[in-house]
Amino acid sequence: MINKRLLIRNLLSHHDENSFYDKKRQLNLHSKEGKAKFLKHVCALSNSNPKNNSFLVVGIEDEDNLIVGTDFYDDSKIQNLVNAFLDDPPAIQYENVPFPDLPQDKVVGLVTIRPQKGISHFKKSIYTITPGTYFSRMGSNSIPDMPPQANNNQQIVESIEKISRNNLNHVLDSVLSFVNLTHKDMKSDYHVFKEYFVVCWAGKPRKIRDKVFYSRVDIELINEQIKLFYSTFDAVTIDYNKDEFIITEYIRLGLKDATTYYPFERLVLHFYENGSYTMKNKMLFEPPKYNPTLLRHIYQSNLLLINKLRQNQKLSESDQRDLTQLPQTMMICYLNNFESAKAELIRAKELLKAVENETVYNSFKEVMRILRKVKYEVNEE
């Protein structure tokens, strides 16, 4: 089993960007431009590597290879984006890889693009890319409509993956670090599946009726050094048996103080005797419905509040309270057919980021994560 942290270190240490590997400071999948850039690189790496994995590493400063990290990204539907815009789409996997020197809420994103024989090309337009366009790698660049060159990357990539495989020392060190250092202030635990796979988790437990919910949750599959789940907001239940580890995520939604926990998504890891495992997500969320008149009032009030931020007006105490709820109430409006609410919230991103109270921007990021999963609007974008 490949240790993804070692894989990233080996890519950074031994290779500059090339025909099988690219690195980025961050991805921006909120905008058409950001999605187009991501899809371009996936298309190019796939076409130039029909016989081996290729990689896109996110959270790296381009010039000096400094590991700066990026936000945890757990969109299980990122494959849908690739499938929606590319013919002959490659299979891709996005994984969140923790590094010891990064803040707890930062990871390095690893996109693995699996080999495939077909030539990937765009089947519909996005941003400035037109239908029929395909990309290939020339050195560290993704070039449009250049016939893919035969490459000799297979042996190189296989050797990098081989030296990145786990050993017992890595696994034990990682478990001890997770329990005794990273989460020494919280309840933490681990479980071994099939005498091989180690899952560690930490969080603050709270019993509500007959269920134990965890907040500030961090869950890692130690063998591969990947974060399975990370959130400072959500309520999560954790269950396991001899074959499966089950994460059920709930989100707390409501207006004012009338809030309820809604089942959001379930992730099931199934471990097999042959040393393999699968991860399957199932969306559980049914958005709550509210009175349209009430929501119209809230929506208009939110727009006025955003305009106050835009004009640098002083906010009252009431405005400050409403601001902490603004991302969530805009999401509720959007899920209740106020279609412009999502676009208005995205437009306000930099304004919310500049607010002194960090809770506001953290709430924005959490809301965007939820909306990305609930309504992945690739057909519109």
CSV table of C-alpha atoms in Angstrom, one decimal:
chain,number,residue,atom,x,y,z
A,1,MET,CA,0.0,0.0,0.0
A,2,ILE,CA,1.4,3.4,-1.0
A,3,ASN,CA,2.0,6.0,1.7
A,4,LYS,CA,0.7,9.1,0.0
A,5,ARG,CA,2.8,11.4,2.1
A,6,LEU,CA,5.9,9.6,1.0
A,7,LEU,CA,4.7,9.7,-2.6
A,8,ILE,CA,4.3,13.5,-2.5
A,9,ARG,CA,7.7,13.9,-0.9
A,10,ASN,CA,9.3,11.7,-3.5
A,11,LEU,CA,7.6,13.7,-6.3
A,12,LEU,CA,8.7,17.0,-4.8
A,13,SER,CA,12.3,15.8,-4.0
A,14,HIS,CA,13.2,14.1,-7.2
A,15,HIS,CA,11.2,15.7,-10.0
A,16,ASP,CA,10.3,19.1,-11.3
A,17,GLU,CA,6.9,19.4,-13.0
A,18,ASN,CA,6.9,17.2,-16.1
A,19,SER,CA,4.7,15.1,-18.3
A,20,PHE,CA,3.4,12.9,-15.4
A,21,TYR,CA,3.3,15.4,-12.6
A,22,ASP,CA,2.1,18.9,-12.0
A,23,LYS,CA,1.7,21.0,-8.8
A,24,LYS,CA,-0.5,23.9,-7.9
A,25,ARG,CA,-0.8,26.4,-5.0
A,26,GLN,CA,-4.6,25.9,-4.9
A,27,LEU,CA,-7.6,24.8,-6.9
A,28,ASN,CA,-10.6,27.1,-7.4
A,29,LEU,CA,-13.5,24.9,-8.4
A,30,HIS,CA,-16.1,27.6,-7.5
A,31,SER,CA,-15.5,29.4,-10.9
A,32,LYS,CA,-15.7,28.4,-14.5
A,33,GLU,CA,-12.1,29.6,-15.0
A,34,GLY,CA,-10.9,27.5,-12.1
A,35,LYS,CA,-12.8,24.4,-13.3
A,36,ALA,CA,-11.5,24.8,-16.8
A,37,LYS,CA,-7.8,25.0,-15.6
A,38,PHE,CA,-8.3,21.9,-13.5
A,39,LEU,CA,-9.9,19.9,-16.3
A,40,LYS,CA,-7.2,21.1,-18.8
A,41,HIS,CA,-4.5,19.6,-16.6
A,42,VAL,CA,-6.4,16.4,-16.0
A,43,CYS,CA,-7.0,16.0,-19.7
A,44,ALA,CA,-3.3,16.7,-20.6
A,45,LEU,CA,-1.8,14.3,-17.9
A,46,SER,CA,-4.2,11.6,-18.9
A,47,ASN,CA,-3.4,11.8,-22.6
A,48,SER,CA,0.3,11.9,-22.0
A,49,ASN,CA,0.3,8.9,-19.6
A,50,PRO,CA,-1.8,6.0,-21.1
A,51,LYS,CA,0.2,3.3,-19.3
A,52,ASN,CA,0.9,4.8,-15.8
A,53,ASN,CA,-0.6,7.0,-13.1
A,54,SER,CA,0.0,10.7,-13.3
A,55,PHE,CA,-0.4,13.2,-10.5
A,56,LEU,CA,-1.5,16.8,-9.6
A,57,VAL,CA,-0.3,18.0,-6.2
A,58,VAL,CA,-2.2,20.9,-4.6
A,59,GLY,CA,-0.9,23.1,-1.8
A,60,ILE,CA,2.7,23.6,-3.1
A,61,GLU,CA,4.5,26.9,-3.8
A,62,ASP,CA,5.5,26.7,-7.4
A,63,GLU,CA,9.0,28.2,-7.3
A,64,ASP,CA,10.6,26.7,-4.2
A,65,ASN,CA,8.4,23.5,-3.7
A,66,LEU,CA,7.4,24.8,-0.2
A,67,ILE,CA,4.6,22.8,1.3
A,68,VAL,CA,2.0,25.4,2.3
A,69,GLY,CA,-1.1,23.3,2.2
A,70,THR,CA,-4.7,23.9,1.2
A,71,ASP,CA,-8.1,23.5,2.7
A,72,PHE,CA,-9.5,20.0,3.3
A,73,TYR,CA,-11.5,19.1,0.2
A,74,ASP,CA,-13.9,16.1,0.4
A,75,ASP,CA,-16.0,16.4,-2.7
A,76,SER,CA,-16.7,12.8,-3.6
A,77,LYS,CA,-18.4,14.0,-6.9
A,78,ILE,CA,-15.2,15.5,-8.4
A,79,GLN,CA,-15.3,12.6,-10.9
A,80,ASN,CA,-18.7,13.9,-12.0
A,81,LEU,CA,-17.1,17.1,-13.1
A,82,VAL,CA,-14.5,15.3,-15.2
A,83,ASN,CA,-17.2,13.0,-16.7
A,84,ALA,CA,-19.5,16.0,-17.5
A,85,PHE,CA,-16.9,17.8,-19.6
A,86,LEU,CA,-14.6,15.2,-21.1
A,87,ASP,CA,-15.2,12.4,-23.6
A,88,ASP,CA,-13.1,9.3,-22.7
A,89,PRO,CA,-12.6,10.7,-19.2
A,90,PRO,CA,-9.9,9.1,-17.0
A,91,ALA,CA,-10.7,7.8,-13.5
A,92,ILE,CA,-9.4,10.2,-11.0
A,93,GLN,CA,-9.1,10.2,-7.2
A,94,TYR,CA,-8.7,13.2,-4.9
A,95,GLU,CA,-7.1,12.6,-1.5
A,96,ASN,CA,-6.3,14.8,1.5
A,97,VAL,CA,-2.8,14.2,2.8
A,98,PRO,CA,-1.8,15.6,6.2
A,99,PHE,CA,1.7,16.8,6.9
A,100,PRO,CA,3.2,17.2,10.4
A,101,ASP,CA,4.3,20.9,9.9
A,102,LEU,CA,1.0,22.1,8.5
A,103,PRO,CA,-1.9,23.5,10.7
A,104,GLN,CA,-4.4,20.9,11.6
A,105,ASP,CA,-7.0,22.3,9.1
A,106,LYS,CA,-4.6,22.2,6.2
A,107,VAL,CA,-3.6,19.3,4.0
A,108,VAL,CA,-1.9,18.6,0.7
A,109,GLY,CA,-4.3,17.6,-2.1
A,110,LEU,CA,-3.2,14.7,-4.2
A,111,VAL,CA,-5.1,14.1,-7.5
A,112,THR,CA,-4.2,10.7,-9.0
A,113,ILE,CA,-5.1,10.2,-12.7
A,114,ARG,CA,-5.4,6.6,-13.6
A,115,PRO,CA,-4.1,5.3,-17.0
A,116,GLN,CA,-6.5,4.8,-19.8
A,117,LYS,CA,-6.2,4.1,-23.5
A,118,GLY,CA,-8.5,6.6,-25.1
A,119,ILE,CA,-7.7,10.3,-25.9
A,120,SER,CA,-9.6,12.6,-23.6
A,121,HIS,CA,-11.1,15.7,-25.1
A,122,PHE,CA,-13.7,18.3,-24.2
A,123,LYS,CA,-17.2,17.5,-25.3
A,124,LYS,CA,-18.6,20.9,-24.3
A,125,SER,CA,-17.3,24.3,-23.7
A,126,ILE,CA,-16.2,25.8,-20.4
A,127,TYR,CA,-14.6,29.2,-20.0
A,128,THR,CA,-12.3,29.7,-23.1
A,129,ILE,CA,-12.0,26.0,-24.0
A,130,THR,CA,-14.2,24.9,-26.9
A,131,PRO,CA,-15.7,21.5,-27.7
A,132,GLY,CA,-13.3,19.0,-29.4
A,133,THR,CA,-10.2,20.5,-27.8
A,134,TYR,CA,-7.8,18.1,-26.2
A,135,PHE,CA,-4.6,18.7,-24.3
A,136,SER,CA,-1.2,17.0,-23.9
A,137,ARG,CA,1.9,17.6,-21.8
A,138,MET,CA,5.0,19.1,-23.2
A,139,GLY,CA,7.4,19.2,-20.3
A,140,SER,CA,5.6,21.1,-17.6
A,141,ASN,CA,3.0,22.7,-19.9
A,142,SER,CA,-0.4,21.5,-20.9
A,143,ILE,CA,-0.7,22.3,-24.7
A,144,PRO,CA,-3.9,22.3,-26.7
A,145,ASP,CA,-4.4,20.1,-29.7
A,146,MET,CA,-0.9,18.7,-29.7
A,147,PRO,CA,-0.8,14.9,-30.6
A,148,PRO,CA,0.2,13.0,-27.4
A,149,GLN,CA,3.8,12.0,-27.5
A,150,ALA,CA,4.9,8.4,-26.8
A,151,ASN,CA,6.6,8.6,-23.3
A,152,ASN,CA,8.7,6.4,-21.2
A,153,ASN,CA,7.1,7.4,-17.8
A,154,GLN,CA,5.9,3.9,-16.8
A,155,GLN,CA,9.1,2.7,-15.3
A,156,ILE,CA,9.8,6.0,-13.6
A,157,VAL,CA,6.4,6.3,-12.0
A,158,GLU,CA,6.4,2.6,-10.9
A,159,SER,CA,9.8,3.2,-9.2
A,160,ILE,CA,8.5,6.3,-7.4
A,161,GLU,CA,5.4,4.4,-6.2
A,162,LYS,CA,7.6,1.4,-5.1
A,163,ILE,CA,9.8,3.5,-2.8
A,164,SER,CA,6.7,5.2,-1.4
A,165,ARG,CA,5.2,2.0,0.0
A,166,ASN,CA,4.5,1.7,3.7
A,167,ASN,CA,6.4,-0.1,6.4
A,168,LEU,CA,5.6,-1.0,10.0
A,169,ASN,CA,7.7,1.9,11.3
A,170,HIS,CA,5.7,4.5,9.4
A,171,VAL,CA,2.4,3.1,10.5
A,172,LEU,CA,3.3,2.9,14.2
A,173,ASP,CA,4.9,6.4,14.2
A,174,SER,CA,1.8,7.8,12.5
A,175,VAL,CA,-0.7,6.2,15.0
A,176,LEU,CA,1.3,7.4,18.0
A,177,SER,CA,1.6,10.9,16.5
A,178,PHE,CA,-2.1,11.1,15.8
A,179,VAL,CA,-3.1,10.0,19.3
A,180,ASN,CA,-0.4,11.6,21.5
A,181,LEU,CA,0.5,14.8,19.6
A,182,THR,CA,-2.0,15.9,17.0
A,183,HIS,CA,-5.1,15.2,19.2
A,184,LYS,CA,-3.7,15.1,22.7
A,185,ASP,CA,-6.6,17.5,23.8
A,186,MET,CA,-9.4,15.3,22.5
A,187,LYS,CA,-10.8,11.8,22.8
A,188,SER,CA,-9.0,9.7,20.1
A,189,ASP,CA,-9.1,6.0,19.2
A,190,TYR,CA,-8.1,3.6,16.5
A,191,HIS,CA,-9.1,0.2,15.1
A,192,VAL,CA,-7.3,-2.4,13.0
A,193,PHE,CA,-9.1,-4.1,10.2
A,194,LYS,CA,-8.1,-7.4,8.7
A,195,GLU,CA,-4.8,-7.3,10.7
A,196,TYR,CA,-3.5,-4.6,8.3
A,197,PHE,CA,-5.6,-1.4,7.9
A,198,VAL,CA,-5.5,1.1,10.7
A,199,VAL,CA,-8.1,3.8,11.0
A,200,CYS,CA,-7.6,6.6,13.6
A,201,TRP,CA,-10.2,9.1,14.7
A,202,ALA,CA,-10.6,12.0,17.1
A,203,GLY,CA,-13.3,14.3,18.1
A,204,LYS,CA,-15.3,15.8,21.0
A,205,PRO,CA,-18.2,13.4,21.9
A,206,ARG,CA,-21.6,14.6,22.9
A,207,LYS,CA,-24.6,12.4,23.5
A,208,ILE,CA,-28.0,13.6,22.1
A,209,ARG,CA,-30.8,11.3,23.1
A,210,ASP,CA,-29.5,7.8,22.3
A,211,LYS,CA,-26.7,8.8,19.8
A,212,VAL,CA,-23.1,9.9,20.4
A,213,PHE,CA,-22.2,12.7,18.0
A,214,TYR,CA,-18.6,13.9,17.5
A,215,SER,CA,-17.6,17.4,16.6
A,216,ARG,CA,-14.2,18.8,15.6
A,217,VAL,CA,-13.8,15.4,13.8
A,218,ASP,CA,-10.6,14.2,12.2
A,219,ILE,CA,-10.4,10.7,10.7
A,220,GLU,CA,-7.4,9.2,8.9
A,221,LEU,CA,-6.6,6.0,7.1
A,222,ILE,CA,-3.1,5.7,8.5
A,223,ASN,CA,-1.8,3.1,6.0
A,224,GLU,CA,-2.2,5.6,3.1
A,225,GLN,CA,-1.7,8.8,5.1
A,226,ILE,CA,-5.0,10.3,3.9
A,227,LYS,CA,-7.6,12.2,5.8
A,228,LEU,CA,-11.0,10.6,5.3
A,229,PHE,CA,-12.9,13.4,7.1
A,230,TYR,CA,-12.1,16.7,8.7
A,231,SER,CA,-14.5,19.3,10.0
A,232,THR,CA,-14.7,21.8,12.9
A,233,PHE,CA,-18.5,22.2,12.5
A,234,ASP,CA,-20.3,19.0,11.7
A,235,ALA,CA,-21.8,16.3,13.9
A,236,VAL,CA,-20.6,12.9,13.0
A,237,THR,CA,-21.5,9.4,14.1
A,238,ILE,CA,-18.9,6.6,13.9
A,239,ASP,CA,-19.7,2.9,13.7
A,240,TYR,CA,-17.6,-0.1,12.7
A,241,ASN,CA,-17.7,-3.9,12.5
A,242,LYS,CA,-15.1,-6.5,11.5
A,243,ASP,CA,-15.4,-5.5,7.8
A,244,GLU,CA,-16.5,-1.8,7.7
A,245,PHE,CA,-15.9,1.6,9.1
A,246,ILE,CA,-18.9,3.8,8.7
A,247,ILE,CA,-19.0,7.6,9.0
A,248,THR,CA,-22.4,9.3,9.0
A,249,GLU,CA,-22.3,13.1,8.8
A,250,TYR,CA,-25.1,15.3,10.0
A,251,ILE,CA,-25.5,19.1,9.5
A,252,ARG,CA,-27.3,21.4,11.8
A,253,LEU,CA,-29.7,23.7,10.0
A,254,GLY,CA,-32.4,26.1,10.9
A,255,LEU,CA,-33.4,29.8,11.3
A,256,LYS,CA,-32.5,31.7,14.5
A,257,ASP,CA,-32.5,29.2,17.4
A,258,ALA,CA,-34.8,26.6,15.8
A,259,THR,CA,-32.2,24.2,14.5
A,260,THR,CA,-32.3,20.4,13.7
A,261,TYR,CA,-29.7,17.8,12.9
A,262,TYR,CA,-30.2,16.5,9.3
A,263,PRO,CA,-28.5,13.3,8.0
A,264,PHE,CA,-26.2,14.5,5.2
A,265,GLU,CA,-23.9,11.8,3.9
A,266,ARG,CA,-22.6,8.4,4.7
A,267,LEU,CA,-19.1,7.1,3.9
A,268,VAL,CA,-18.5,3.3,4.2
A,269,LEU,CA,-15.0,1.8,4.0
A,270,HIS,CA,-15.2,-1.9,3.3
A,271,PHE,CA,-12.0,-3.8,4.0
A,272,TYR,CA,-11.3,-7.1,2.3
A,273,GLU,CA,-9.1,-10.1,3.2
A,274,ASN,CA,-7.0,-9.7,0.1
A,275,GLY,CA,-5.5,-6.4,1.4
A,276,SER,CA,-7.8,-4.1,-0.7
A,277,TYR,CA,-10.6,-1.7,0.3
A,278,THR,CA,-13.4,0.3,-1.2
A,279,MET,CA,-14.9,3.7,-0.2
A,280,LYS,CA,-18.6,4.3,-1.1
A,281,ASN,CA,-20.5,7.6,-0.4
A,282,LYS,CA,-24.2,7.9,-0.2
A,283,MET,CA,-26.0,11.2,-0.1
A,284,LEU,CA,-28.8,11.2,2.6
A,285,PHE,CA,-29.7,14.9,2.7
A,286,GLU,CA,-33.3,16.1,2.2
A,287,PRO,CA,-33.2,20.0,2.4
A,288,PRO,CA,-35.8,21.4,4.9
A,289,LYS,CA,-38.5,23.6,3.4
A,290,TYR,CA,-39.4,27.0,4.9
A,291,ASN,CA,-42.1,29.7,4.3
A,292,PRO,CA,-41.2,31.6,1.1
A,293,THR,CA,-42.3,34.9,2.5
A,294,LEU,CA,-40.0,34.5,5.5
A,295,LEU,CA,-37.1,33.5,3.4
A,296,ARG,CA,-37.6,36.4,1.0
A,297,HIS,CA,-37.3,38.8,3.9
A,298,ILE,CA,-34.1,37.0,5.2
A,299,TYR,CA,-32.6,37.0,1.7
A,300,GLN,CA,-33.2,40.7,1.1
A,301,SER,CA,-31.7,41.5,4.6
A,302,ASN,CA,-28.7,39.4,3.7
A,303,LEU,CA,-28.2,41.3,0.5
A,304,LEU,CA,-28.3,44.6,2.4
A,305,LEU,CA,-25.8,43.3,4.9
A,306,ILE,CA,-23.4,42.3,2.1
A,307,ASN,CA,-23.8,45.7,0.6
A,308,LYS,CA,-22.8,47.3,3.9
A,309,LEU,CA,-19.6,45.2,3.9
A,310,ARG,CA,-19.0,46.2,0.3
A,311,GLN,CA,-19.3,49.9,1.2
A,312,ASN,CA,-17.3,49.6,4.4
A,313,GLN,CA,-20.2,50.7,6.6
A,314,LYS,CA,-20.1,50.2,10.3
A,315,LEU,CA,-22.2,47.2,11.4
A,316,SER,CA,-24.5,47.2,14.4
A,317,GLU,CA,-24.6,44.5,17.0
A,318,SER,CA,-27.6,43.0,15.3
A,319,ASP,CA,-25.8,43.1,12.0
A,320,GLN,CA,-22.8,41.3,13.5
A,321,ARG,CA,-25.1,38.5,14.8
A,322,ASP,CA,-26.8,38.2,11.4
A,323,LEU,CA,-23.4,38.1,9.7
A,324,THR,CA,-22.4,34.9,11.6
A,325,GLN,CA,-25.5,33.3,10.2
A,326,LEU,CA,-25.4,34.7,6.7
A,327,PRO,CA,-23.6,31.8,4.9
A,328,GLN,CA,-26.0,29.3,6.3
A,329,THR,CA,-29.2,31.3,5.8
A,330,MET,CA,-28.1,32.0,2.2
A,331,MET,CA,-27.7,28.3,1.7
A,332,ILE,CA,-31.2,27.7,3.1
A,333,CYS,CA,-32.5,30.3,0.7
A,334,TYR,CA,-30.7,28.6,-2.2
A,335,LEU,CA,-32.0,25.2,-1.3
A,336,ASN,CA,-35.5,26.7,-1.2
A,337,ASN,CA,-35.4,27.8,-4.9
A,338,PHE,CA,-33.8,31.3,-4.4
A,339,GLU,CA,-31.5,30.4,-7.3
A,340,SER,CA,-29.4,33.6,-7.1
A,341,ALA,CA,-28.5,33.1,-3.5
A,342,LYS,CA,-25.5,30.9,-4.3
A,343,ALA,CA,-24.0,33.3,-6.8
A,344,GLU,CA,-24.5,36.2,-4.4
A,345,LEU,CA,-22.7,34.3,-1.7
A,346,ILE,CA,-19.8,33.4,-3.9
A,347,ARG,CA,-19.5,37.1,-5.0
A,348,ALA,CA,-19.2,38.0,-1.3
A,349,LYS,CA,-16.4,35.5,-0.7
A,350,GLU,CA,-13.6,38.1,-0.3
A,351,LEU,CA,-15.7,40.4,1.8
A,352,LEU,CA,-16.5,37.5,4.2
A,353,LYS,CA,-12.8,36.5,4.3
A,354,ALA,CA,-11.9,40.0,5.4
A,355,VAL,CA,-14.3,39.9,8.4
A,356,GLU,CA,-12.4,40.0,11.7
A,357,ASN,CA,-14.5,37.2,13.1
A,358,GLU,CA,-13.0,34.1,11.5
A,359,THR,CA,-16.1,32.1,12.2
A,360,VAL,CA,-17.9,33.9,9.3
A,361,TYR,CA,-15.4,32.8,6.6
A,362,ASN,CA,-15.1,29.3,8.1
A,363,SER,CA,-18.9,29.0,7.8
A,364,PHE,CA,-18.7,30.2,4.2
A,365,LYS,CA,-16.3,27.4,3.3
A,366,GLU,CA,-18.4,24.8,5.1
A,367,VAL,CA,-21.5,26.0,3.3
A,368,MET,CA,-19.7,25.8,-0.1
A,369,ARG,CA,-18.6,22.3,0.7
A,370,ILE,CA,-22.2,21.3,1.4
A,371,LEU,CA,-23.6,23.0,-1.7
A,372,ARG,CA,-21.0,21.4,-3.9
A,373,LYS,CA,-22.2,18.0,-2.8
A,374,VAL,CA,-25.9,18.7,-2.7
A,375,LYS,CA,-26.2,20.3,-6.1
A,376,TYR,CA,-23.2,19.8,-8.3
A,377,GLU,CA,-24.3,22.0,-11.1
A,378,VAL,CA,-21.9,21.0,-13.8
A,379,ASN,CA,-24.6,21.4,-16.5
A,380,GLU,CA,-24.9,25.1,-15.7
A,381,GLU,CA,-21.2,25.8,-15.3
